[in-house]
Amino acid sequence: MSSQQTSRLAFVDSLRFIAAALVVVQHLADRIEADWAVAVRALAPGVTGVVLFFLISGYIIPFSAREPFDPGRFLVRRLFRIYPLFLAALAMVTVLGICGVLSEWNDLAAAGLERWLPNLLLVQELVGARPILGVSWTLIIEFVWYGLFAASLIAFQERAAGILTAGLGAIILGLVVLSLVLEQRIPVARVGMVYAAAFGFQLYRYATDRINRRKLLLQLAVFLGVTLAANFVSFGLFGHARVGLWQALLPWLIAPLAFTALVMAPELQSASALAQGWLPRCGQWSYSLYLLHPIGVALAFEMFEPGLALLAGTGFSLALAWAGYNLVELPGISLGRRLSPTQARAAMVKA
């Protein structure tokens, strides 16, 4: 990425940190029975954060797809962007669980291949295996998005974003109709997250002057219509044991509306709090904060009473995020660059 692009995208790092922080707030509130915690859970900040993450992923990934697009280079770098920290997190909970420091993971010593293999491949939900790290459910969706993005870019080039958004929207509406016909709840949230990334791709096209404001607003209206209708049917008509209708609807209103408003208003992107200072710097740790905060939160609640555990959990999570980014993410990114096919061929030519 050029320095100009990096500067233009500083607000995205700030939003990444906000998204990760919303997930942390959700998981802290989940452990408390106070009235304020019940109110926080009613707003579903964690879901808002995850939707925002996928919108951001759809917006930012096209910036990294250099022309001519090299799918091998792209996918190797994405793999080394995600997996090193994930493996480090699994190693950490395994060691802390076996040593008895974190009781939530003390059963890992006896876990067999039938649990480990699906988790390592990120398909634990697909095969019904018990997850080792709960937040990892989003990673397989992220890889699905990478694959769809690469395939559509190769096949359709400039039409890729339009075909992706139309296709995914049609799939979701088809599942909604099928749900009504069968009179049975069909979960669509996972497809919805990929759809959010595809809409983020449309936001990228607007930011780079490939579509105009009118077309973007039309895309936003369709996206909101599809996702809100799907959530109304899934959580309103059929209901859910743990998630109320407004807990389902609010994140799909707040995240896309807020992110679209920022993309459409460059003056807000350059606001000092979003464009410079501690917020975008901390945003660089957002993936580590998202993936490692369950360890920090669990450790705090093992050591302290709930009131103090809230502060300690926040501190532990931020410390782990800083360490994860500097000690695992950055080396992993560097290794991915060296091992990508384009870089490897260039090294061979120089040799």
Short mmCIF file of N, CA, C and O in Angstrom, two decimals, residues 245-331:
data_model
loop_
_atom_site.label_atom_id
_atom_site.label_comp_id
_atom_site.label_asym_id
_atom_site.label_seq_id
_atom_site.Cartn_x
_atom_site.Cartn_y
_atom_site.Cartn_z
N LEU A 245 -35.29 -10.04 19.25
CA LEU A 245 -35.39 -9.42 17.93
C LEU A 245 -34.52 -8.18 17.81
O LEU A 245 -33.79 -8.01 16.83
N TRP A 246 -34.59 -7.29 18.82
CA TRP A 246 -33.82 -6.05 18.72
C TRP A 246 -32.33 -6.31 18.87
O TRP A 246 -31.50 -5.57 18.31
N GLN A 247 -31.97 -7.32 19.61
CA GLN A 247 -30.56 -7.69 19.68
C GLN A 247 -30.04 -8.14 18.31
O GLN A 247 -28.85 -8.00 18.01
N ALA A 248 -30.93 -8.68 17.50
CA ALA A 248 -30.55 -9.10 16.15
C ALA A 248 -30.57 -7.94 15.17
O ALA A 248 -29.71 -7.83 14.30
N LEU A 249 -31.56 -7.05 15.29
CA LEU A 249 -31.73 -5.98 14.32
C LEU A 249 -30.75 -4.82 14.51
O LEU A 249 -30.21 -4.28 13.53
N LEU A 250 -30.52 -4.42 15.76
CA LEU A 250 -29.71 -3.22 16.01
C LEU A 250 -28.31 -3.28 15.39
O LEU A 250 -27.88 -2.32 14.75
N PRO A 251 -27.55 -4.38 15.57
CA PRO A 251 -26.20 -4.41 14.97
C PRO A 251 -26.21 -4.24 13.46
O PRO A 251 -25.31 -3.61 12.90
N TRP A 252 -27.24 -4.78 12.80
CA TRP A 252 -27.31 -4.71 11.33
C TRP A 252 -27.82 -3.36 10.85
O TRP A 252 -27.80 -3.09 9.65
N LEU A 253 -28.26 -2.52 11.77
CA LEU A 253 -28.57 -1.13 11.46
C LEU A 253 -27.38 -0.22 11.77
O LEU A 253 -26.95 0.58 10.94
N ILE A 254 -26.86 -0.38 12.99
CA ILE A 254 -25.84 0.56 13.47
C ILE A 254 -24.54 0.45 12.67
O ILE A 254 -24.00 1.46 12.19
N ALA A 255 -24.02 -0.77 12.52
CA ALA A 255 -22.71 -0.94 11.89
C ALA A 255 -22.68 -0.46 10.44
O ALA A 255 -21.81 0.36 10.07
N PRO A 256 -23.60 -0.91 9.56
CA PRO A 256 -23.53 -0.43 8.17
C PRO A 256 -23.82 1.05 8.01
O PRO A 256 -23.19 1.73 7.18
N LEU A 257 -24.77 1.58 8.78
CA LEU A 257 -25.07 3.00 8.67
C LEU A 257 -23.89 3.86 9.12
O LEU A 257 -23.53 4.85 8.46
N ALA A 258 -23.27 3.49 10.23
CA ALA A 258 -22.13 4.26 10.74
C ALA A 258 -20.94 4.19 9.78
O ALA A 258 -20.31 5.22 9.48
N PHE A 259 -20.63 3.00 9.29
CA PHE A 259 -19.47 2.85 8.41
C PHE A 259 -19.71 3.55 7.07
O PHE A 259 -18.82 4.21 6.53
N THR A 260 -20.92 3.42 6.53
CA THR A 260 -21.24 4.10 5.27
C THR A 260 -21.13 5.60 5.44
O THR A 260 -20.60 6.30 4.55
N ALA A 261 -21.64 6.14 6.55
CA ALA A 261 -21.56 7.58 6.79
C ALA A 261 -20.11 8.06 6.80
O ALA A 261 -19.78 9.11 6.24
N LEU A 262 -19.22 7.26 7.42
CA LEU A 262 -17.81 7.65 7.46
C LEU A 262 -17.16 7.59 6.07
O LEU A 262 -16.40 8.48 5.70
N VAL A 263 -17.47 6.55 5.31
CA VAL A 263 -16.89 6.43 3.98
C VAL A 263 -17.37 7.57 3.08
O VAL A 263 -16.60 8.09 2.25
N MET A 264 -18.60 7.99 3.26
CA MET A 264 -19.16 9.05 2.42
C MET A 264 -18.77 10.44 2.89
O MET A 264 -19.07 11.43 2.20
N ALA A 265 -18.12 10.55 4.03
CA ALA A 265 -17.77 11.87 4.59
C ALA A 265 -16.27 11.93 4.90
O ALA A 265 -15.86 11.64 6.03
N PRO A 266 -15.43 12.27 3.91
CA PRO A 266 -13.98 12.31 4.14
C PRO A 266 -13.57 13.22 5.29
O PRO A 266 -12.56 12.99 5.95
N GLU A 267 -14.37 14.28 5.54
CA GLU A 267 -14.03 15.19 6.64
C GLU A 267 -14.12 14.47 7.99
O GLU A 267 -13.38 14.81 8.93
N LEU A 268 -15.01 13.47 8.10
CA LEU A 268 -15.08 12.70 9.34
C LEU A 268 -13.92 11.72 9.44
O LEU A 268 -13.41 11.45 10.51
N GLN A 269 -13.50 11.17 8.29
CA GLN A 269 -12.36 10.26 8.28
C GLN A 269 -11.10 10.94 8.78
O GLN A 269 -10.26 10.31 9.43
N SER A 270 -10.95 12.21 8.47
CA SER A 270 -9.74 12.94 8.85
C SER A 270 -9.85 13.61 10.20
O SER A 270 -8.94 14.34 10.61
N ALA A 271 -10.97 13.39 10.90
CA ALA A 271 -11.09 13.94 12.26
C ALA A 271 -9.94 13.42 13.11
O ALA A 271 -9.55 12.27 13.02
N SER A 272 -9.38 14.29 13.93
CA SER A 272 -8.12 13.99 14.62
C SER A 272 -8.18 12.70 15.43
O SER A 272 -7.23 11.91 15.43
N ALA A 273 -9.31 12.43 16.09
CA ALA A 273 -9.39 11.24 16.93
C ALA A 273 -9.33 9.96 16.11
O ALA A 273 -8.81 8.94 16.57
N LEU A 274 -9.84 9.99 14.89
CA LEU A 274 -9.85 8.80 14.05
C LEU A 274 -8.61 8.67 13.19
O LEU A 274 -8.21 7.55 12.85
N ALA A 275 -8.02 9.78 12.80
CA ALA A 275 -6.93 9.75 11.83
C ALA A 275 -5.54 9.73 12.45
O ALA A 275 -4.57 9.38 11.79
N GLN A 276 -5.43 10.12 13.70
CA GLN A 276 -4.11 10.16 14.32
C GLN A 276 -4.24 9.99 15.83
O GLN A 276 -5.31 10.12 16.38
N GLY A 277 -3.11 9.70 16.45
CA GLY A 277 -3.11 9.52 17.90
C GLY A 277 -3.21 8.07 18.31
O GLY A 277 -2.89 7.16 17.53
N TRP A 278 -3.67 7.84 19.53
CA TRP A 278 -3.64 6.49 20.10
C TRP A 278 -4.65 5.54 19.48
O TRP A 278 -4.42 4.34 19.41
N LEU A 279 -5.79 6.08 18.97
CA LEU A 279 -6.84 5.20 18.49
C LEU A 279 -6.41 4.40 17.25
O LEU A 279 -6.53 3.16 17.25
N PRO A 280 -5.90 5.03 16.18
CA PRO A 280 -5.45 4.20 15.05
C PRO A 280 -4.24 3.34 15.38
O PRO A 280 -4.09 2.25 14.82
N ARG A 281 -3.39 3.80 16.31
CA ARG A 281 -2.24 2.96 16.70
C ARG A 281 -2.72 1.70 17.40
O ARG A 281 -2.22 0.60 17.13
N CYS A 282 -3.66 1.85 18.31
CA CYS A 282 -4.22 0.67 18.98
C CYS A 282 -5.00 -0.20 18.00
O CYS A 282 -5.10 -1.42 18.19
N GLY A 283 -5.55 0.43 16.96
CA GLY A 283 -6.28 -0.33 15.95
C GLY A 283 -5.42 -1.37 15.26
O GLY A 283 -5.94 -2.37 14.75
N GLN A 284 -4.11 -1.15 15.22
CA GLN A 284 -3.22 -2.15 14.62
C GLN A 284 -3.24 -3.45 15.42
O GLN A 284 -2.91 -4.51 14.89
N TRP A 285 -3.62 -3.38 16.68
CA TRP A 285 -3.66 -4.59 17.53
C TRP A 285 -5.04 -5.24 17.51
O TRP A 285 -5.29 -6.18 18.27
N SER A 286 -5.96 -4.75 16.68
CA SER A 286 -7.37 -5.13 16.81
C SER A 286 -7.59 -6.63 16.65
O SER A 286 -8.40 -7.22 17.38
N TYR A 287 -6.89 -7.27 15.71
CA TYR A 287 -7.07 -8.71 15.53
C TYR A 287 -6.58 -9.46 16.78
O TYR A 287 -7.25 -10.38 17.26
N SER A 288 -5.44 -9.03 17.31
CA SER A 288 -4.94 -9.65 18.54
C SER A 288 -5.90 -9.41 19.71
O SER A 288 -6.14 -10.31 20.52
N LEU A 289 -6.46 -8.22 19.78
CA LEU A 289 -7.40 -7.93 20.85
C LEU A 289 -8.64 -8.81 20.71
O LEU A 289 -9.13 -9.37 21.70
N TYR A 290 -9.13 -8.95 19.51
CA TYR A 290 -10.31 -9.79 19.28
C TYR A 290 -10.04 -11.24 19.64
O TYR A 290 -10.84 -11.88 20.33
N LEU A 291 -8.91 -11.77 19.18
CA LEU A 291 -8.67 -13.21 19.34
C LEU A 291 -8.17 -13.58 20.73
O LEU A 291 -8.46 -14.67 21.22
N LEU A 292 -7.42 -12.68 21.39
CA LEU A 292 -6.78 -13.02 22.66
C LEU A 292 -7.55 -12.52 23.88
O LEU A 292 -7.25 -12.96 25.00
N HIS A 293 -8.51 -11.63 23.68
CA HIS A 293 -9.18 -11.09 24.87
C HIS A 293 -9.92 -12.15 25.69
O HIS A 293 -10.01 -12.00 26.93
N PRO A 294 -10.46 -13.24 25.10
CA PRO A 294 -11.07 -14.25 25.97
C PRO A 294 -10.10 -14.82 27.00
O PRO A 294 -10.51 -15.19 28.11
N ILE A 295 -8.82 -14.87 26.65
CA ILE A 295 -7.81 -15.37 27.59
C ILE A 295 -7.61 -14.36 28.71
O ILE A 295 -7.59 -14.71 29.90
N GLY A 296 -7.48 -13.08 28.35
CA GLY A 296 -7.30 -12.03 29.36
C GLY A 296 -8.50 -11.92 30.28
O GLY A 296 -8.36 -11.77 31.50
N VAL A 297 -9.70 -12.00 29.71
CA VAL A 297 -10.92 -11.90 30.52
C VAL A 297 -11.04 -13.10 31.45
O VAL A 297 -11.34 -12.97 32.65
N ALA A 298 -10.80 -14.30 30.93
CA ALA A 298 -10.89 -15.51 31.76
C ALA A 298 -9.87 -15.46 32.88
O ALA A 298 -10.18 -15.83 34.03
N LEU A 299 -8.66 -15.02 32.59
CA LEU A 299 -7.62 -14.93 33.62
C LEU A 299 -8.02 -13.96 34.72
O LEU A 299 -7.84 -14.24 35.91
N ALA A 300 -8.60 -12.82 34.34
CA ALA A 300 -9.01 -11.82 35.33
C ALA A 300 -10.10 -12.35 36.25
O ALA A 300 -10.07 -12.14 37.47
N PHE A 301 -11.07 -13.06 35.68
CA PHE A 301 -12.17 -13.58 36.49
C PHE A 301 -11.76 -14.80 37.32
O PHE A 301 -12.44 -15.15 38.28
N GLU A 302 -10.66 -15.45 36.95
CA GLU A 302 -10.08 -16.50 37.80
C GLU A 302 -9.40 -15.89 39.02
O GLU A 302 -9.39 -16.48 40.10
N MET A 303 -8.83 -14.69 38.87
CA MET A 303 -7.98 -14.11 39.90
C MET A 303 -8.71 -13.14 40.83
O MET A 303 -8.33 -12.99 41.99
N PHE A 304 -9.76 -12.46 40.33
CA PHE A 304 -10.35 -11.35 41.09
C PHE A 304 -11.86 -11.47 41.19
O PHE A 304 -12.49 -12.21 40.43
N GLU A 305 -12.41 -10.69 42.10
CA GLU A 305 -13.86 -10.55 42.21
C GLU A 305 -14.36 -9.77 40.99
O GLU A 305 -13.60 -9.02 40.37
N PRO A 306 -15.67 -9.91 40.66
CA PRO A 306 -16.18 -9.32 39.41
C PRO A 306 -15.84 -7.84 39.19
O PRO A 306 -15.46 -7.46 38.09
N GLY A 307 -15.99 -7.00 40.22
CA GLY A 307 -15.72 -5.58 40.03
C GLY A 307 -14.30 -5.31 39.57
O GLY A 307 -14.07 -4.60 38.58
N LEU A 308 -13.33 -5.86 40.28
CA LEU A 308 -11.93 -5.68 39.92
C LEU A 308 -11.58 -6.45 38.65
O LEU A 308 -10.72 -6.03 37.87
N ALA A 309 -12.28 -7.56 38.43
CA ALA A 309 -12.01 -8.38 37.24
C ALA A 309 -12.32 -7.62 35.96
O ALA A 309 -11.67 -7.84 34.93
N LEU A 310 -13.30 -6.71 36.00
CA LEU A 310 -13.60 -5.91 34.81
C LEU A 310 -12.39 -5.07 34.40
O LEU A 310 -12.03 -5.02 33.22
N LEU A 311 -11.78 -4.41 35.38
CA LEU A 311 -10.60 -3.59 35.08
C LEU A 311 -9.42 -4.46 34.69
O LEU A 311 -8.71 -4.18 33.72
N ALA A 312 -9.21 -5.53 35.45
CA ALA A 312 -8.08 -6.41 35.16
C ALA A 312 -8.25 -7.09 33.80
O ALA A 312 -7.28 -7.23 33.04
N GLY A 313 -9.47 -7.51 33.47
CA GLY A 313 -9.71 -8.15 32.19
C GLY A 313 -9.42 -7.22 31.02
O GLY A 313 -8.85 -7.64 30.00
N THR A 314 -9.79 -5.95 31.17
CA THR A 314 -9.48 -4.96 30.14
C THR A 314 -7.97 -4.78 29.99
O THR A 314 -7.43 -4.79 28.88
N GLY A 315 -7.29 -4.64 31.14
CA GLY A 315 -5.84 -4.47 31.11
C GLY A 315 -5.11 -5.68 30.54
O GLY A 315 -4.21 -5.54 29.69
N PHE A 316 -5.49 -6.87 31.00
CA PHE A 316 -4.87 -8.09 30.48
C PHE A 316 -5.09 -8.23 28.98
O PHE A 316 -4.18 -8.63 28.23
N SER A 317 -6.31 -7.91 28.53
CA SER A 317 -6.63 -8.04 27.10
C SER A 317 -5.80 -7.10 26.25
O SER A 317 -5.29 -7.48 25.19
N LEU A 318 -5.63 -5.87 26.73
CA LEU A 318 -4.81 -4.90 25.98
C LEU A 318 -3.35 -5.32 25.96
O LEU A 318 -2.66 -5.19 24.93
N ALA A 319 -2.86 -5.83 27.08
CA ALA A 319 -1.47 -6.29 27.14
C ALA A 319 -1.24 -7.47 26.19
O ALA A 319 -0.24 -7.52 25.47
N LEU A 320 -2.16 -8.41 26.18
CA LEU A 320 -2.06 -9.55 25.28
C LEU A 320 -2.14 -9.10 23.82
O LEU A 320 -1.45 -9.64 22.95
N ALA A 321 -3.00 -8.10 23.56
CA ALA A 321 -3.14 -7.59 22.19
C ALA A 321 -1.83 -6.97 21.71
O ALA A 321 -1.40 -7.22 20.57
N TRP A 322 -1.20 -6.17 22.56
CA TRP A 322 0.08 -5.56 22.18
C TRP A 322 1.12 -6.63 21.92
O TRP A 322 1.84 -6.59 20.91
N ALA A 323 1.20 -7.61 22.82
CA ALA A 323 2.19 -8.68 22.66
C ALA A 323 1.89 -9.52 21.43
O ALA A 323 2.79 -9.89 20.67
N GLY A 324 0.62 -9.85 21.22
CA GLY A 324 0.26 -10.67 20.08
C GLY A 324 0.60 -10.00 18.76
O GLY A 324 1.10 -10.65 17.83
N TYR A 325 0.35 -8.70 18.69
CA TYR A 325 0.64 -7.98 17.45
C TYR A 325 2.14 -7.92 17.18
O TYR A 325 2.60 -8.23 16.07
N ASN A 326 2.91 -7.56 18.19
CA ASN A 326 4.34 -7.36 17.99
C ASN A 326 5.13 -8.66 17.92
O ASN A 326 6.10 -8.76 17.15
N LEU A 327 4.72 -9.66 18.69
CA LEU A 327 5.51 -10.90 18.76
C LEU A 327 5.04 -11.98 17.80
O LEU A 327 5.82 -12.89 17.47
N VAL A 328 3.79 -11.90 17.35
CA VAL A 328 3.26 -12.97 16.48
C VAL A 328 2.76 -12.42 15.15
O VAL A 328 3.16 -12.92 14.09
N GLU A 329 1.90 -11.42 15.20
CA GLU A 329 1.31 -10.93 13.95
C GLU A 329 2.36 -10.37 12.99
O GLU A 329 2.40 -10.75 11.80
N LEU A 330 3.20 -9.46 13.47
CA LEU A 330 4.19 -8.84 12.58
C LEU A 330 5.15 -9.86 11.98
O LEU A 330 5.40 -9.84 10.77
N PRO A 331 5.72 -10.79 12.79
CA PRO A 331 6.56 -11.83 12.17
C PRO A 331 5.78 -12.70 11.19
O PRO A 331 6.32 -13.11 10.15
#
